[in-house]
Amino acid sequence: MTAPLTTRPPAPAAARSDDFRAEVRTFLASPEVREELRRFSDLPAGREPGHLEVFRLLGERGWLAANWPVEYGGLGLRAVDAATVAEELGLAGVPDVAHVLSVDIVGLFLLMAGTDEQKARHLPPLARGERLATVLYSEPGVGSDLGSLRTTAEREGERWRVTGRKIYSQKSQFASQALCAARTCDGTGSGITLFLVDLTGPGVRVSPIWNATEERFDDVTLDVLVGDDDRIGPLHAGFAVLNTCLALERTGIDYQAKVRRWFDSVRDTAEQLGLLGDEALRQRLVALDTEILAGRLLAYQAVEAVDAGAVDPVVSARSKWFNTELARAVVELALDVAGLAGTATRWDGEPGWRETVEGIYRESPNLRLSAGTSEIMLKVVATLGLGLEG
């Protein structure tokens, strides 16, 4: 007897809110959302989505930042409810980079470290999907080593002059604000302060860094004045805030949803091509499907830790590593199933790049690199989880 191939599994019991999930899923399957995704898929080469209308529609319902307090545009729900939205966005094929940057990263920093005035001023537009924010961390020659940043913020009267160059940021060409890490005093792991920078004002230059994917990176040069009212968190202690927020960011929910969507597409293709009679392929599909389900459980374990107020960087790193490494296995399977047809691109008149094997082949490495590389995740698990020397 051959093993059955599963379809999209339900959420773990501890994380389930069936009515809310069904409502979000129904909305994302609505004609207005599907039409927007079709328009996105039809974008010519070199164009990418910016601030999607679907985010504004989610914001109208309070779903874009469902776990934020009501006064800041959310619904006051749990982290698991916000994870439900993120998961359903990924499963529906909605481009999620802008949502992750604005809500899950910049919004999270503001919630954790911002003043009441900063929260009231900045969070509602993000929650309503009216404003897009991004992050400016990495620099030339620095990469993931945030303790070695060279961008500086120096006092000029009542303000700070932020000068430096940031690379590999995304959506900066669309964003109005950016959370920028800058050095405010000498030191390695210390001396970093976070500022919210206006990207629409003078002293900001955004240039493209073209890459193998179709969502470009940006090269951002800064020479701007920032007031104390846009300094986020304590002076010289931004590195500690960064480490805490990164653990919250790395639940893996958005990654596993994307991997699940890719896998489901591969399985459907195998069925359409009449390949499921191959027992070796069936067993390979079943094994990978089981791993993806396990990754989902790891992700929800990390989310539940957020709700319990017991965020563990090891749990988050483990989930992020496991779920993003699965992307490589899904791509290899997709290439084997599709064969030569898997090399077709949008330039060949095929569907949008997210719907082609060639497209996910180019996108998949980004999962393993963003929010901390796989190597960094393994180091976190080894040093903090196993007590090994760094």
Tab-separated table of C-alpha atoms in Angstrom:
chain	number	residue	atom	x	y	z
A	1	MET	CA	0.000	0.000	0.000
A	2	THR	CA	1.333	3.421	-0.887
A	3	ALA	CA	1.462	6.119	1.751
A	4	PRO	CA	-1.098	8.908	1.317
A	5	LEU	CA	0.085	12.355	0.352
A	6	THR	CA	-1.193	14.943	2.764
A	7	THR	CA	-2.710	18.263	1.845
A	8	ARG	CA	-2.344	21.484	3.801
A	9	PRO	CA	-2.501	20.448	7.478
A	10	PRO	CA	-4.514	22.224	10.146
A	11	ALA	CA	-2.764	24.398	12.693
A	12	PRO	CA	-1.487	22.688	15.853
A	13	ALA	CA	-4.248	22.453	18.440
A	14	ALA	CA	-2.544	24.865	20.828
A	15	ALA	CA	-2.252	27.431	18.060
A	16	ARG	CA	-5.628	26.967	16.436
A	17	SER	CA	-8.219	29.669	15.962
A	18	ASP	CA	-10.308	28.058	13.264
A	19	ASP	CA	-12.816	30.854	12.739
A	20	PHE	CA	-10.147	33.532	12.430
A	21	ARG	CA	-8.029	31.410	10.082
A	22	ALA	CA	-11.042	30.629	7.905
A	23	GLU	CA	-11.968	34.308	7.725
A	24	VAL	CA	-8.465	35.337	6.677
A	25	ARG	CA	-8.230	32.516	4.137
A	26	THR	CA	-11.600	33.424	2.624
A	27	PHE	CA	-10.541	37.046	2.243
A	28	LEU	CA	-7.238	36.096	0.573
A	29	ALA	CA	-9.172	33.921	-1.891
A	30	SER	CA	-11.513	36.796	-2.805
A	31	PRO	CA	-11.585	38.095	-6.404
A	32	GLU	CA	-10.056	41.478	-5.486
A	33	VAL	CA	-7.023	39.862	-3.877
A	34	ARG	CA	-6.558	37.240	-6.607
A	35	GLU	CA	-6.796	39.981	-9.242
A	36	GLU	CA	-4.064	41.962	-7.517
A	37	LEU	CA	-1.845	38.883	-7.423
A	38	ARG	CA	-2.505	38.312	-11.117
A	39	ARG	CA	-1.421	41.873	-11.868
A	40	PHE	CA	1.710	41.323	-9.821
A	41	SER	CA	2.524	38.137	-11.734
A	42	ASP	CA	2.168	40.058	-14.984
A	43	LEU	CA	4.683	42.745	-14.011
A	44	PRO	CA	7.432	43.065	-16.625
A	45	ALA	CA	10.961	41.939	-15.826
A	46	GLY	CA	12.744	44.348	-13.521
A	47	ARG	CA	9.534	45.475	-11.770
A	48	GLU	CA	8.576	44.380	-8.289
A	49	PRO	CA	5.632	44.931	-5.940
A	50	GLY	CA	5.830	47.766	-3.471
A	51	HIS	CA	3.002	48.668	-1.132
A	52	LEU	CA	0.250	46.247	-2.060
A	53	GLU	CA	-3.415	47.145	-1.836
A	54	VAL	CA	-4.005	43.857	-0.024
A	55	PHE	CA	-2.045	45.231	2.939
A	56	ARG	CA	-4.366	48.226	3.167
A	57	LEU	CA	-7.386	45.924	3.014
A	58	LEU	CA	-5.905	43.774	5.781
A	59	GLY	CA	-5.210	46.946	7.749
A	60	GLU	CA	-8.837	48.029	7.461
A	61	ARG	CA	-9.787	44.809	9.229
A	62	GLY	CA	-7.089	45.138	11.889
A	63	TRP	CA	-5.437	41.959	10.615
A	64	LEU	CA	-2.170	43.366	9.319
A	65	ALA	CA	-0.909	43.714	12.891
A	66	ALA	CA	-3.513	41.591	14.653
A	67	ASN	CA	-1.566	41.238	17.903
A	68	TRP	CA	-0.903	44.979	18.319
A	69	PRO	CA	-2.985	46.929	20.846
A	70	VAL	CA	-6.212	48.362	19.485
A	71	GLU	CA	-5.032	51.938	20.021
A	72	TYR	CA	-2.176	51.310	17.593
A	73	GLY	CA	-4.295	49.746	14.849
A	74	GLY	CA	-4.340	46.090	15.880
A	75	LEU	CA	-6.969	43.862	17.450
A	76	GLY	CA	-5.170	43.094	20.706
A	77	LEU	CA	-4.950	39.407	19.779
A	78	ARG	CA	-2.159	36.902	20.430
A	79	ALA	CA	1.099	36.402	18.592
A	80	VAL	CA	-0.345	33.144	17.289
A	81	ASP	CA	-3.138	35.089	15.574
A	82	ALA	CA	-0.587	37.336	13.883
A	83	ALA	CA	1.242	34.157	12.861
A	84	THR	CA	-1.994	32.865	11.347
A	85	VAL	CA	-2.171	35.933	9.100
A	86	ALA	CA	1.499	35.618	8.126
A	87	GLU	CA	1.073	31.935	7.346
A	88	GLU	CA	-2.040	32.452	5.254
A	89	LEU	CA	-0.344	35.271	3.306
A	90	GLY	CA	2.479	32.891	2.440
A	91	LEU	CA	0.159	30.042	1.528
A	92	ALA	CA	-1.873	32.381	-0.704
A	93	GLY	CA	1.239	33.549	-2.545
A	94	VAL	CA	1.039	37.163	-1.368
A	95	PRO	CA	4.505	38.799	-1.511
A	96	ASP	CA	5.402	39.216	2.146
A	97	VAL	CA	8.659	41.193	2.286
A	98	ALA	CA	6.974	44.575	2.793
A	99	HIS	CA	4.712	43.162	5.518
A	100	VAL	CA	7.616	41.509	7.341
A	101	LEU	CA	9.730	44.669	7.212
A	102	SER	CA	7.024	47.158	8.223
A	103	VAL	CA	5.085	45.173	10.802
A	104	ASP	CA	7.157	42.236	12.003
A	105	ILE	CA	10.446	44.135	12.285
A	106	VAL	CA	10.089	47.934	12.439
A	107	GLY	CA	6.716	47.769	14.184
A	108	LEU	CA	8.056	45.196	16.636
A	109	PHE	CA	11.008	47.420	17.542
A	110	LEU	CA	8.678	50.337	18.168
A	111	LEU	CA	6.381	48.221	20.328
A	112	MET	CA	9.292	46.945	22.391
A	113	ALA	CA	11.527	49.986	22.681
A	114	GLY	CA	9.559	53.025	21.514
A	115	THR	CA	8.077	55.726	23.716
A	116	ASP	CA	4.323	56.157	24.004
A	117	GLU	CA	4.569	59.182	21.717
A	118	GLN	CA	6.580	57.258	19.115
A	119	LYS	CA	4.116	54.370	19.158
A	120	ALA	CA	1.129	56.671	18.757
A	121	ARG	CA	2.812	58.536	15.901
A	122	HIS	CA	4.255	55.672	13.869
A	123	LEU	CA	2.376	52.437	14.560
A	124	PRO	CA	-1.184	53.226	13.327
A	125	PRO	CA	-0.106	54.076	9.727
A	126	LEU	CA	1.925	50.849	9.599
A	127	ALA	CA	-0.975	48.813	10.985
A	128	ARG	CA	-3.377	50.348	8.452
A	129	GLY	CA	-1.089	49.466	5.572
A	130	GLU	CA	-0.751	53.124	4.654
A	131	ARG	CA	2.990	53.410	5.200
A	132	LEU	CA	5.916	51.150	4.401
A	133	ALA	CA	9.037	51.002	6.571
A	134	THR	CA	12.285	49.104	6.063
A	135	VAL	CA	15.533	48.379	7.904
A	136	LEU	CA	19.086	49.596	7.393
A	137	TYR	CA	21.525	47.256	9.134
A	138	SER	CA	24.125	45.661	6.853
A	139	GLU	CA	27.075	47.615	5.502
A	140	PRO	CA	29.890	46.963	3.005
A	141	GLY	CA	32.355	44.541	4.552
A	142	VAL	CA	30.199	43.993	7.628
A	143	GLY	CA	27.305	41.735	6.624
A	144	SER	CA	25.755	40.019	9.657
A	145	ASP	CA	28.365	41.344	12.104
A	146	LEU	CA	26.227	44.180	13.432
A	147	GLY	CA	28.712	44.874	16.220
A	148	SER	CA	31.176	46.172	13.611
A	149	LEU	CA	28.918	48.798	12.022
A	150	ARG	CA	30.670	51.942	10.806
A	151	THR	CA	27.684	54.214	10.096
A	152	THR	CA	27.845	56.937	12.738
A	153	ALA	CA	25.443	59.242	14.520
A	154	GLU	CA	27.098	62.327	16.014
A	155	ARG	CA	25.563	65.115	18.034
A	156	GLU	CA	24.879	68.414	16.276
A	157	GLY	CA	23.140	70.648	18.761
A	158	GLU	CA	19.783	69.082	19.631
A	159	ARG	CA	19.935	66.570	16.791
A	160	TRP	CA	22.020	63.708	15.471
A	161	ARG	CA	23.789	63.630	12.115
A	162	VAL	CA	23.626	60.088	10.734
A	163	THR	CA	26.198	59.389	8.024
A	164	GLY	CA	27.164	56.162	6.351
A	165	ARG	CA	26.284	53.607	3.747
A	166	LYS	CA	23.920	50.653	4.077
A	167	ILE	CA	23.567	47.802	1.597
A	168	TYR	CA	21.305	44.808	0.937
A	169	SER	CA	18.202	46.557	2.279
A	170	GLN	CA	14.922	45.751	0.543
A	171	LYS	CA	11.974	47.971	-0.406
A	172	SER	CA	13.909	51.155	0.447
A	173	GLN	CA	12.858	52.563	-2.935
A	174	PHE	CA	9.225	52.357	-1.772
A	175	ALA	CA	9.592	53.029	1.966
A	176	SER	CA	9.072	56.361	3.696
A	177	GLN	CA	10.974	55.361	6.839
A	178	ALA	CA	13.816	53.094	7.870
A	179	LEU	CA	15.040	51.726	11.170
A	180	CYS	CA	18.757	52.470	11.046
A	181	ALA	CA	21.494	51.101	13.305
A	182	ALA	CA	24.324	53.576	13.815
A	183	ARG	CA	27.366	53.845	16.045
A	184	THR	CA	27.090	56.536	18.720
A	185	CYS	CA	30.240	55.697	20.678
A	186	ASP	CA	33.340	53.546	20.345
A	187	GLY	CA	33.119	49.832	21.029
A	188	THR	CA	32.393	46.570	19.254
A	189	GLY	CA	29.300	44.876	20.665
A	190	SER	CA	28.263	48.128	22.337
A	191	GLY	CA	27.862	51.680	21.173
A	192	ILE	CA	25.030	51.027	18.701
A	193	THR	CA	21.882	53.153	18.756
A	194	LEU	CA	18.715	52.800	16.658
A	195	PHE	CA	17.127	55.706	14.801
A	196	LEU	CA	14.016	56.043	12.651
A	197	VAL	CA	15.192	57.842	9.496
A	198	ASP	CA	12.995	59.686	6.981
A	199	LEU	CA	13.872	58.249	3.566
A	200	THR	CA	11.906	60.902	1.680
A	201	GLY	CA	13.918	63.874	2.907
A	202	PRO	CA	17.246	65.401	1.823
A	203	GLY	CA	20.508	63.567	2.354
A	204	VAL	CA	19.252	60.125	1.301
A	205	ARG	CA	20.319	58.385	-1.889
A	206	VAL	CA	18.857	54.985	-2.819
A	207	SER	CA	20.480	52.986	-5.631
A	208	PRO	CA	19.609	49.488	-6.842
A	209	ILE	CA	21.751	46.423	-6.304
A	210	TRP	CA	20.531	43.992	-8.943
A	211	ASN	CA	20.673	40.337	-7.992
A	212	ALA	CA	19.449	36.906	-9.027
A	213	THR	CA	15.975	37.460	-7.578
A	214	GLU	CA	13.370	39.912	-8.836
A	215	GLU	CA	13.070	41.838	-5.590
A	216	ARG	CA	16.116	44.028	-5.676
A	217	PHE	CA	18.470	44.988	-2.894
A	218	ASP	CA	19.250	48.631	-2.269
A	219	ASP	CA	22.398	50.626	-1.626
A	220	VAL	CA	21.462	53.517	0.693
A	221	THR	CA	23.788	56.442	1.421
A	222	LEU	CA	22.876	58.647	4.375
A	223	ASP	CA	23.814	62.134	5.499
A	224	VAL	CA	20.756	63.198	7.474
A	225	LEU	CA	19.767	64.978	10.656
A	226	VAL	CA	17.561	63.048	13.100
A	227	GLY	CA	15.975	64.353	16.274
A	228	ASP	CA	15.949	62.683	19.670
A	229	ASP	CA	12.249	62.034	19.172
A	230	ASP	CA	13.213	59.492	16.504
A	231	ARG	CA	15.853	57.710	18.549
A	232	ILE	CA	14.402	54.264	19.290
A	233	GLY	CA	15.395	52.683	22.578
A	234	PRO	CA	18.309	53.423	24.884
A	235	LEU	CA	21.409	55.337	23.841
A	236	HIS	CA	24.439	53.147	23.003
A	237	ALA	CA	22.457	49.968	23.831
A	238	GLY	CA	20.732	49.194	20.542
A	239	PHE	CA	22.671	45.964	20.109
A	240	ALA	CA	20.817	44.321	23.002
A	241	VAL	CA	17.468	45.432	21.565
A	242	LEU	CA	18.501	44.068	18.165
A	243	ASN	CA	19.308	40.645	19.606
A	244	THR	CA	15.982	40.434	21.441
A	245	CYS	CA	13.933	41.477	18.421
A	246	LEU	CA	15.811	39.159	16.081
A	247	ALA	CA	14.787	36.214	18.252
A	248	LEU	CA	11.156	37.339	17.946
A	249	GLU	CA	11.528	37.760	14.184
A	250	ARG	CA	12.915	34.252	13.650
A	251	THR	CA	9.858	32.165	14.493
A	252	GLY	CA	9.991	30.726	10.959
A	253	ILE	CA	6.251	31.081	10.282
A	254	ASP	CA	6.630	33.069	7.071
A	255	TYR	CA	9.409	30.799	5.821
A	256	GLN	CA	7.580	27.538	6.425
A	257	ALA	CA	4.438	28.874	4.729
A	258	LYS	CA	6.425	29.723	1.628
A	259	VAL	CA	8.123	26.319	1.619
A	260	ARG	CA	4.734	24.611	2.073
A	261	ARG	CA	3.290	26.532	-0.862
A	262	TRP	CA	6.224	25.537	-3.057
A	263	PHE	CA	5.953	21.903	-2.015
A	264	ASP	CA	2.204	21.783	-2.674
A	265	SER	CA	2.860	23.160	-6.164
A	266	VAL	CA	5.489	20.478	-6.821
A	267	ARG	CA	3.173	17.730	-5.602
A	268	ASP	CA	0.342	19.025	-7.790
A	269	THR	CA	2.671	19.124	-10.791
A	270	ALA	CA	3.756	15.541	-10.161
A	271	GLU	CA	0.108	14.494	-10.080
A	272	GLN	CA	-0.713	16.392	-13.284
A	273	LEU	CA	2.217	14.740	-15.048
A	274	GLY	CA	1.085	11.282	-13.916
A	275	LEU	CA	4.253	10.686	-11.889
A	276	LEU	CA	2.689	9.530	-8.643
A	277	GLY	CA	2.797	5.941	-9.817
A	278	ASP	CA	6.546	6.051	-9.217
A	279	GLU	CA	6.870	4.608	-5.715
A	280	ALA	CA	10.313	6.137	-5.161
A	281	LEU	CA	8.960	9.591	-5.959
A	282	ARG	CA	5.925	9.052	-3.750
A	283	GLN	CA	8.108	8.104	-0.813
A	284	ARG	CA	10.295	11.136	-1.433
A	285	LEU	CA	7.218	13.366	-1.447
A	286	VAL	CA	5.889	11.812	1.751
A	287	ALA	CA	9.230	12.182	3.534
A	288	LEU	CA	9.601	15.830	2.573
A	289	ASP	CA	5.968	16.569	3.403
A	290	THR	CA	6.581	15.135	6.884
A	291	GLU	CA	9.642	17.319	7.371
A	292	ILE	CA	7.700	20.421	6.366
A	293	LEU	CA	4.976	19.518	8.855
A	294	ALA	CA	7.653	19.107	11.536
A	295	GLY	CA	9.033	22.529	10.607
A	296	ARG	CA	5.590	24.006	11.081
A	297	LEU	CA	5.394	22.557	14.570
A	298	LEU	CA	8.785	24.064	15.391
A	299	ALA	CA	7.588	27.446	14.120
A	300	TYR	CA	4.445	27.374	16.228
A	301	GLN	CA	6.502	26.352	19.237
A	302	ALA	CA	8.510	29.552	18.758
A	303	VAL	CA	5.311	31.600	18.363
A	304	GLU	CA	3.798	30.110	21.501
A	305	ALA	CA	6.943	31.117	23.388
A	306	VAL	CA	6.272	34.716	22.320
A	307	ASP	CA	2.727	34.521	23.679
A	308	ALA	CA	4.048	33.030	26.921
A	309	GLY	CA	6.587	35.823	27.321
A	310	ALA	CA	9.380	33.244	27.314
A	311	VAL	CA	11.164	33.937	24.030
A	312	ASP	CA	14.101	31.561	23.607
A	313	PRO	CA	16.672	32.522	20.939
A	314	VAL	CA	17.610	28.850	20.589
A	315	VAL	CA	14.023	27.808	19.827
A	316	SER	CA	13.716	30.628	17.284
A	317	ALA	CA	17.083	29.869	15.652
A	318	ARG	CA	16.261	26.170	15.426
A	319	SER	CA	12.953	26.886	13.704
A	320	LYS	CA	14.465	29.429	11.324
A	321	TRP	CA	17.320	27.075	10.363
A	322	PHE	CA	15.155	23.978	9.905
A	323	ASN	CA	12.424	25.661	7.863
A	324	THR	CA	14.729	27.591	5.552
A	325	GLU	CA	17.008	24.633	4.877
A	326	LEU	CA	13.919	22.752	3.653
A	327	ALA	CA	13.707	25.238	0.773
A	328	ARG	CA	16.764	23.635	-0.813
A	329	ALA	CA	15.197	20.177	-0.678
A	330	VAL	CA	11.944	21.437	-2.208
A	331	VAL	CA	13.791	23.124	-5.077
A	332	GLU	CA	15.802	19.966	-5.810
A	333	LEU	CA	12.578	17.952	-5.865
A	334	ALA	CA	10.902	20.541	-8.099
A	335	LEU	CA	13.725	20.349	-10.645
A	336	ASP	CA	13.552	16.540	-10.689
A	337	VAL	CA	9.780	16.557	-11.182
A	338	ALA	CA	9.650	19.305	-13.807
A	339	GLY	CA	12.740	18.290	-15.780
A	340	LEU	CA	13.669	20.609	-18.626
A	341	ALA	CA	10.376	22.506	-18.232
A	342	GLY	CA	11.667	23.654	-14.836
A	343	THR	CA	14.126	25.977	-16.557
A	344	ALA	CA	11.350	28.060	-18.140
A	345	THR	CA	11.260	31.666	-16.919
A	346	ARG	CA	8.803	34.555	-17.054
A	347	TRP	CA	10.823	35.849	-20.003
A	348	ASP	CA	9.661	32.742	-21.873
A	349	GLY	CA	6.039	33.735	-21.468
A	350	GLU	CA	5.429	31.416	-18.525
A	351	PRO	CA	3.405	32.454	-15.426
A	352	GLY	CA	4.858	34.915	-12.928
A	353	TRP	CA	8.214	34.088	-11.428
A	354	ARG	CA	6.777	32.880	-8.137
A	355	GLU	CA	4.851	30.216	-10.023
A	356	THR	CA	7.810	28.689	-11.868
A	357	VAL	CA	10.463	26.236	-10.713
A	358	GLU	CA	13.134	28.554	-12.068
A	359	GLY	CA	11.662	31.367	-9.987
A	360	ILE	CA	11.766	29.503	-6.670
A	361	TYR	CA	15.253	28.260	-7.565
A	362	ARG	CA	16.419	31.879	-7.625
A	363	GLU	CA	14.419	32.943	-4.577
A	364	SER	CA	15.188	30.049	-2.241
A	365	PRO	CA	18.738	31.076	-1.179
A	366	ASN	CA	17.316	34.305	0.244
A	367	LEU	CA	15.404	32.313	2.855
A	368	ARG	CA	18.652	30.857	4.187
A	369	LEU	CA	20.357	34.272	4.256
A	370	SER	CA	17.735	36.730	5.509
A	371	ALA	CA	17.204	37.397	9.246
A	372	GLY	CA	20.463	35.590	9.969
A	373	THR	CA	22.219	33.006	7.839
A	374	SER	CA	21.906	29.273	8.447
A	375	GLU	CA	25.460	29.310	9.791
A	376	ILE	CA	24.559	31.997	12.342
A	377	MET	CA	21.499	29.987	13.398
A	378	LEU	CA	23.646	26.897	13.960
A	379	LYS	CA	26.074	28.983	16.011
A	380	VAL	CA	23.214	30.239	18.213
A	381	VAL	CA	22.025	26.680	18.813
A	382	ALA	CA	25.560	25.412	19.461
A	383	THR	CA	26.657	28.182	21.826
A	384	LEU	CA	23.442	29.108	23.647
A	385	GLY	CA	21.655	25.767	23.396
A	386	LEU	CA	24.465	23.236	23.712
A	387	GLY	CA	26.994	25.305	25.604
A	388	LEU	CA	29.738	24.794	23.028
A	389	GLU	CA	32.527	27.295	22.555
A	390	GLY	CA	31.907	29.948	19.872
